[in-house]
Amino acid sequence: VPDPEDLFGDYDSIVSDSSFLAKLDRVGQNMRPHDIDHTTSSRCPVILLAGNPDFTSLKSSTDNCPKQSCDDSMTESFLEGFTDDAFLDMPSSQLAFLQDPQTADRNCCTDEDKTSMPMRHPEKSVSTEERNERHIAPKARKSVSDHLKRAMMANAATPSSVSRTAVQKEAVVTEEISVAMQAMESVSMATTDLGPFFGLPTKVKELICNLKGIKDLYEWQKTCLNLDSVQQRRNLIYSLPTSGGKTLVAEILILKEILCRKKDALFILPYVSLVQEKVRGLASFGLELDFMVEEYAGSKGRFPPVKGRGKRSLYIATIEKAHGLVNSLIETNRLDNVGLVVVDELHMLGDGSRGAIIEMTLAKVLYISKSTQIIGMSATLGNLQDIQKFLKAESYTNDFRPIYILDSSARQSAFEGGLTLYLKSYAMQKIDQDHIVALVTEVIPSQSCLVFCPTKKNCENVAGMICKYLKEDFIQHKQAEKAVLLGELRSSGNGSLCPVLKKTVPYGLAYHHSGLTSEERKLVEEAYSAGVLCLLTCTSTLAAGINLPARRVILRSPYVAADFLKRSQYKQMVGRAGRAGIDTHGESILILQDKDKVLKLVSAPMEICKSNLMHSDGKGVLSLILSVIGLNITNSLEQIRDFMSGTLLSVQEKQVCLERSLWEVTQECVELLKEKGLVTVSTEPQDGSLQVTKLGRATYKGSVDLTYCDLLYRDLSKGLESLMLNSFLHLIYLVTPYDMVSQCKPDWMVYFRQFTMLSAAEQKMCAAVGVSESFVARKAAGQNVKKNVDQVVVSRLYLALVLQSLLKETDLWSVADRFQLSRGFIQTLLSSSSVFCSCVLHFTEELEEFWPFKALLTELTRRLTYCVQAELIPLMEVAGVMERRAKQLYNAGYKTLAHLANADPNVLAKTVENLFKKQANQIVASAKMLLNEKADALQEEMDDLLMMPLDLLSL
């Protein structure tokens, strides 16, 4: 076992005995019982000289030490045999140091701590009387190794001789000093163990063990964390199969950036649910290690973020929010504060408009901040080299999975046995032609199973069909826990319960797709993770969301809706097979009608990832150019050309820009932006630089789609002329997302019924936007309408009526029933509206003529985000707290954010029904983090108010 005070580790060139420092410490320990009273006598300081193995004699600073045992102890125990001959081969710096003890005193002693120093002549030492005259208060004895440190620091500070021999010897000593200094720096830091766990304190390893249950890393993770590219902070892309442990590596790198380099970090995730899950999971790390964890998802997040006041921040953001965050940091010259950007699911660069936003974000980071490291986690791609070239990154790949997966062919004998055992009746064989019941009952209820279905309706049908043929024994399994789950589902629906779930949950089954409300999904996911539910029938979206592994994964069909599965989708689904730490293997079964298609699926080459800046007629390029001009990154065509050369589109120009070159595309986009009134040329003589107009600035700062920016401006201008404020309807209409219109066809009878229930003022507002009562009445009666009416306005107003009903009642189930819409669609509409309302708010902030909207839309954004009674909103601001849980907390007496932040998790878990201790810990940690964030925001506002104007001195 290495000595705890061995500062040099394996470096032992000072003396041949590697335990030399340990001997010194033992000497020091032997001396301590003989120490004299510090208040009445001088000390017996020790003189240490690093250099030749034959050290010089160590003498006291006074000839007449009051305690003779001090000298006796030292000379008898250790120092006999050391003579002044040791000075003959000593480096020149040490000789010079000995000849000038005053210099040494200046170098190694401070006013607060004047300890003993190396001396050639003891008669020159400081006497007790002189010490008293200088008012030096003697202090407790330091360890001998501390004296060695000071001596070596003094040696290093003394100029060396020009003698070649001396210089060579000095070089050896300097190397020794360098090693010692590095060790001393790590020892002297506030966190003395910073470094053992991949450059992090051992406390981080303990937190990972306690909070995540991970005691050790996989070998690939250790290899990845020790890569040269990681150590030297070069950009890196690493890819592994699903459930391989990619995220933990990213989290360790993030913690290293925040704790060791004292920089902020940005973690980009594809979905709101993943962001919320990660915020909950890392909030405890932030509290323990003193950094902020901030959520940027939906309508949450401040632009620009609050300054940390000495604390570093981890921003966890969705793709869209990350882009807005980077823009705000560039605008305030704070992007360099972000030392690391981590992108999960980097292969989503090839995913339509969202891929274009990822590319825009990363291109700006690469162009503006050369010191920011980019780490990408990706599925295996066929053209990884293109992504590497774009990010100037290295790559690391590994096919590791903690679970071994068996394919369907390995299950052939068991499958046939299942047929014999379960498919006894012709009726069942007719209904269950794919033998799903046989396959699932081999593993449930003792183990878990996922059945992926091509459509949402198929998920519900398959779950119901399986239940029909399960034995009554399944109902007995964890019956009490399933009863609790049903109660929570009913509570989340304000007394309403899905009839399919009512039937399937008693058997331990449920379906999972976007038709569920967010609260229902969360309850189902938690119950499945806890083993209360043993089987989920689900769509492909589950594979892309939070990690819900299973012992067996069954693909009911190789289709997603009407589209044949991509290989990446297939890999993602079967990657859920096997639960790390629980199973030793997992199984995936693909059911096919046409055997030839399996070859197409399994043997297909990996998908390639193409730039999507040209998606939707080059909308991405337009948005990118507008923002780089607005952020003053570029202000001329040549600078724009230079910027565009650093995009993935430039790397893939020959593959993507087929009809014209990227330079031609760039020029056309600039001209189009001018035509739309978003960009103009400076009127200053001999300038000619490109500038954004006020509308252009509002568009990119509000993250408004360029397709709708003109329409939004017209709608807001028209709305301002006759803004109705005696209800929310007019404001709701103005923030109803344009892109949701095509997803809903009005039920005209419902439309007419709701229209007649509006007040006279509301009906007048409807007529003002272009929808009259007579028009709706004719449509409801099935009559033809000759008058041309804008169908976008009609459908948008219908959706606004849905949202208004939701805000009034806050009961999603009753609203879904009234408008004959799925509750999942209404949930999506509500989420999209809250996000778009936030965008419109930022849009109006940049245009003076829309000043009244700022206060109005701030409150509306808040209401749409939570859609609950006002008293529950502070509790629902905490990551992961849904309406049902907020009601429980409120009824238990936890009525404010401060109540939650100061709660005892143990008491909270006992007080609130069905709240596990882990969940209680996460809620309290998230509440504390949010409270700190709000306090910092208020403090920043106060600091801004009290700050002296920068131009005051010039005045």
Steps between C-alpha positions, in 0.01 A plus 500: 500500500662831398577747775226767522755780507728364228471799270731356234320172430737270309749780438791420736808672358544706817609202705525134421265419787145561368364533854729793580215742563330245721819484717500877524143499613576238764779726625250783512255284689771403753586865551144616574481361854809707583376827356542801724225743593456731197400794712821514702781344297645490149477191283766259381455536122621230267734578211441298182702510180394317184787391275758230567389187686743597779302781658669760716469496872182646631558749778278700726448870464638563845805360671328474835170332440298498822406138436820308431296194417405664171857487364563161655192352344591620153868412501457159659207388293593609153776749433820340626756458225393803297796742462579830337676308222162470338531861392787422259282373213202716575333692213602861475151625574506334840847631582392850408191455707703391805736791468212748508251393766321833475412418141383161606298656773330724248431212265370239736341695780197721502387746760243250621718192505872548567612145559854366505719528193808318363815659650872442471583700813273443796640804678314714247163362603233716652510506879200498729557865592520605133187301428317678778624840380357425155170400664509157341255265669643147501261245357442129532772280352457406137575152368851430376371451145356853518851626577632307201241665277605847618866426457452379145291805416780720626754306296290544190483876550880549524691584179734226377864531407627508146718194566407220260535233766289706735242556227474125436460426867256786526292345219464180700396692808259712295332185371469375857355831605252491211371161612479618858323821404237313300434275793492796736247683281261207508546458874453868577175542304175533692389159369810300577388191309435681168637264241462132593176436309587599143620839623205543736471481879424163654180665621371484141556125492315467831209709369476288184488191719245641747272682254526276195593167658806468271801362684738460210531600135510269202841456338395689186393795718839509670673477162287781358561729798875446466517569127754761390221698337319519835812583699606767249145634462461431130155452352377142512217287359442165667241242407377182666186287492198601707543445877877489468552773762576797272327758720709430811820581308345832392398582856851432633647728232246769590590479869869518410441817296301667776711398801852491357495763226238721670303536177129467421369205297208448260329160473268473194230230508230431238183494713343698784446183705871415476597853605272484804628154594861618476431818700348289779790257491781759505349755741639302796848508344468877462408549865777273626769641269381864500395570142168598340282265293266699275212366288446630146196317364154599384450858616758474780837672495633857513667673205774587573550277802557644846865564580618241747648737762801273548312176430529313174187383316390190316235589242286198404306589188288370217628553145296817441572653840873429467506703177330795670736472795812502280364803312448690827850412623655619172303824522630568854858386421473213749536195276862453609366428850361173361792260498314190384201422278366143509249388236300183555365321190739692272373296205184713520699748289327315216152539648314773309463847649626390842820374338542841336475669843770270644727585207441875543578480872823303459618709202472816712686344792779381268531842334481721812666308783817311417541395865163322528523123472221309321413142594245311292324172586371328192359182356725327249493692171604410151667839441654580837797657320279786379390580858861478619610745233220740590578493873878464453464202730651162567283192539476204736278201426430182692241224460473440873164423660472395865238242397532226242206504255357184347320532171177324410669200343660411832151480647362257242466196727346698783266669255373164375454385859297813560269410212430161648440638845287806428339481155244236575184653362430576137334828602814622673715388210280700267519816711868467595651384173846628595499306829559817705335348809732199493806719463417742781382242753842335485643799686218683681412566780831414668696685230423794272407522134452776239283448193558765231198560277476700173211729606349649816172316448684171454671554838164518676354205306798271568498583874129416518542181299781368723294562815214299354712181506697545823420287804350641818838441672629814329248711690634374834858607417570830684129563528527770767759702303288483185198623695707801612603566139138496384414747775778735391396477135142585597623787717711638213186510285294676768294187547513379139685183406581362155279192444787308335734561795219416741484157335874432448669638813356228733686246283823704519471635144470850354542678170740792447474756218446870437125463554560489876532820698847583630390409852358164390823423314706585806289276725518210252879539463557511875277195556684305229840593643385390846375163369133574571433474126673214322408575138456810286361511147656809348591697190853572381507828696564308822831370361613858433393630841598409854669167560246225578681170435338155494604136512324440167420745222249402231454697179141434401570622145797646309304821437455839665154599380526434124879541473739206509739505793837665457796304625575767763141477632526122514829520691348750741203275575689175546754694706241508778544123544689417818511684830851590619561381854190275493522267199796316355343506155209644306287376214357671194242347268392645167173377349487506118255391237758520222827327589694679226445836666698400807813495285418850380470614861791322668746513210427855388795739517502748783310820429697803401451834668446792261483871572145633526574870452346462154189335646169666400646706214807616690314630805793401722752699296272806511463478879872446550605795284243728666626414849873530422438848355281596796757376753777698322688179427509606136407821318608440142451239231863391525475448876178303454679287241780438751248404770305266271823317413503371858161326478412138434324625186838618371657160572218330307457767233536259208240263647242757615536805273429323175360782284721789612808559712491596869631845409212551259252375764650745750469797264140410414408472868645842581297652215185325620552632853527850355176451306319383815616812685707306752844618385615831359822660379652774715438853372831626638728620218776257403361244742258271319484251787200274550271571796180345630184707511286522815273231359802285419634536854160414648477194276832341594480599868150357525604183314203560272475289185579721198193356329274668755689815608312730258165342590571527872592867466175571312288307751658681797460840331137432417438362849646811659242718324211335685654284771231341717618455860181404686594135433808306392352394165655773282848453649469121476408529133811712433731236654330188358776329294458530123651155444233327713219612267552221247477233772137568594176519304219683682188312602248758378222408741742531793638821349151652475404389852814657649461814289148565632629476857743791446425845634396780262848655526665167418272444200585850379870414529443180298329701227791747502752225425275364224265237648136602536221314678304467174794328331536243781121445506489428125793258527333322793179468293697350213431793266740638241662832582560728202704755688872433498627442851862432594501137616819555701323769705192278547701200621727717714201653678359151562825399672491826697154402630646166614780679686262751657283217634811333637614815682154550648449144623856357520336158447650348190268200497176700489639733230612203291153351531323825412704564183526131404880514493750260654646615830846440354433749220372759748812448712717558192296808406545644849877437503548645151293807589703574813823480298364716217365753753853530641634554144238768427591671828867527397387610152292790639775609739711606200226713342402820680153513346412176680592621849158412655551131424799455733308490828199325347697217337726448802198399708340301217821301446501408867137388490538294183816334633334357808124527436407450865358705784727795573600373846654184351726677248796563740511127579472395135801714412709228666627251241287187485214621724173448313153625595407192704821515704467876541153453648632237741785727611270799539249303706784369717599857589784551252342803333800695372837439339667594829297233682626236257859621496521481879311173539650186653483233224433226758206689646378591150501134391297402807257791470414479129324187384688270259813715498821296513801631688707529180226712342476713815876561492483606135206733561672672794830529310326645193307747719821617670669546164206698361485717813872577465448587134218742584707657779794549262268665247378747762857563616612567143214746457605678820865510391400654168302769681789585734773486235673827423443608137809424293498841332468697826871577529514638147216736590 
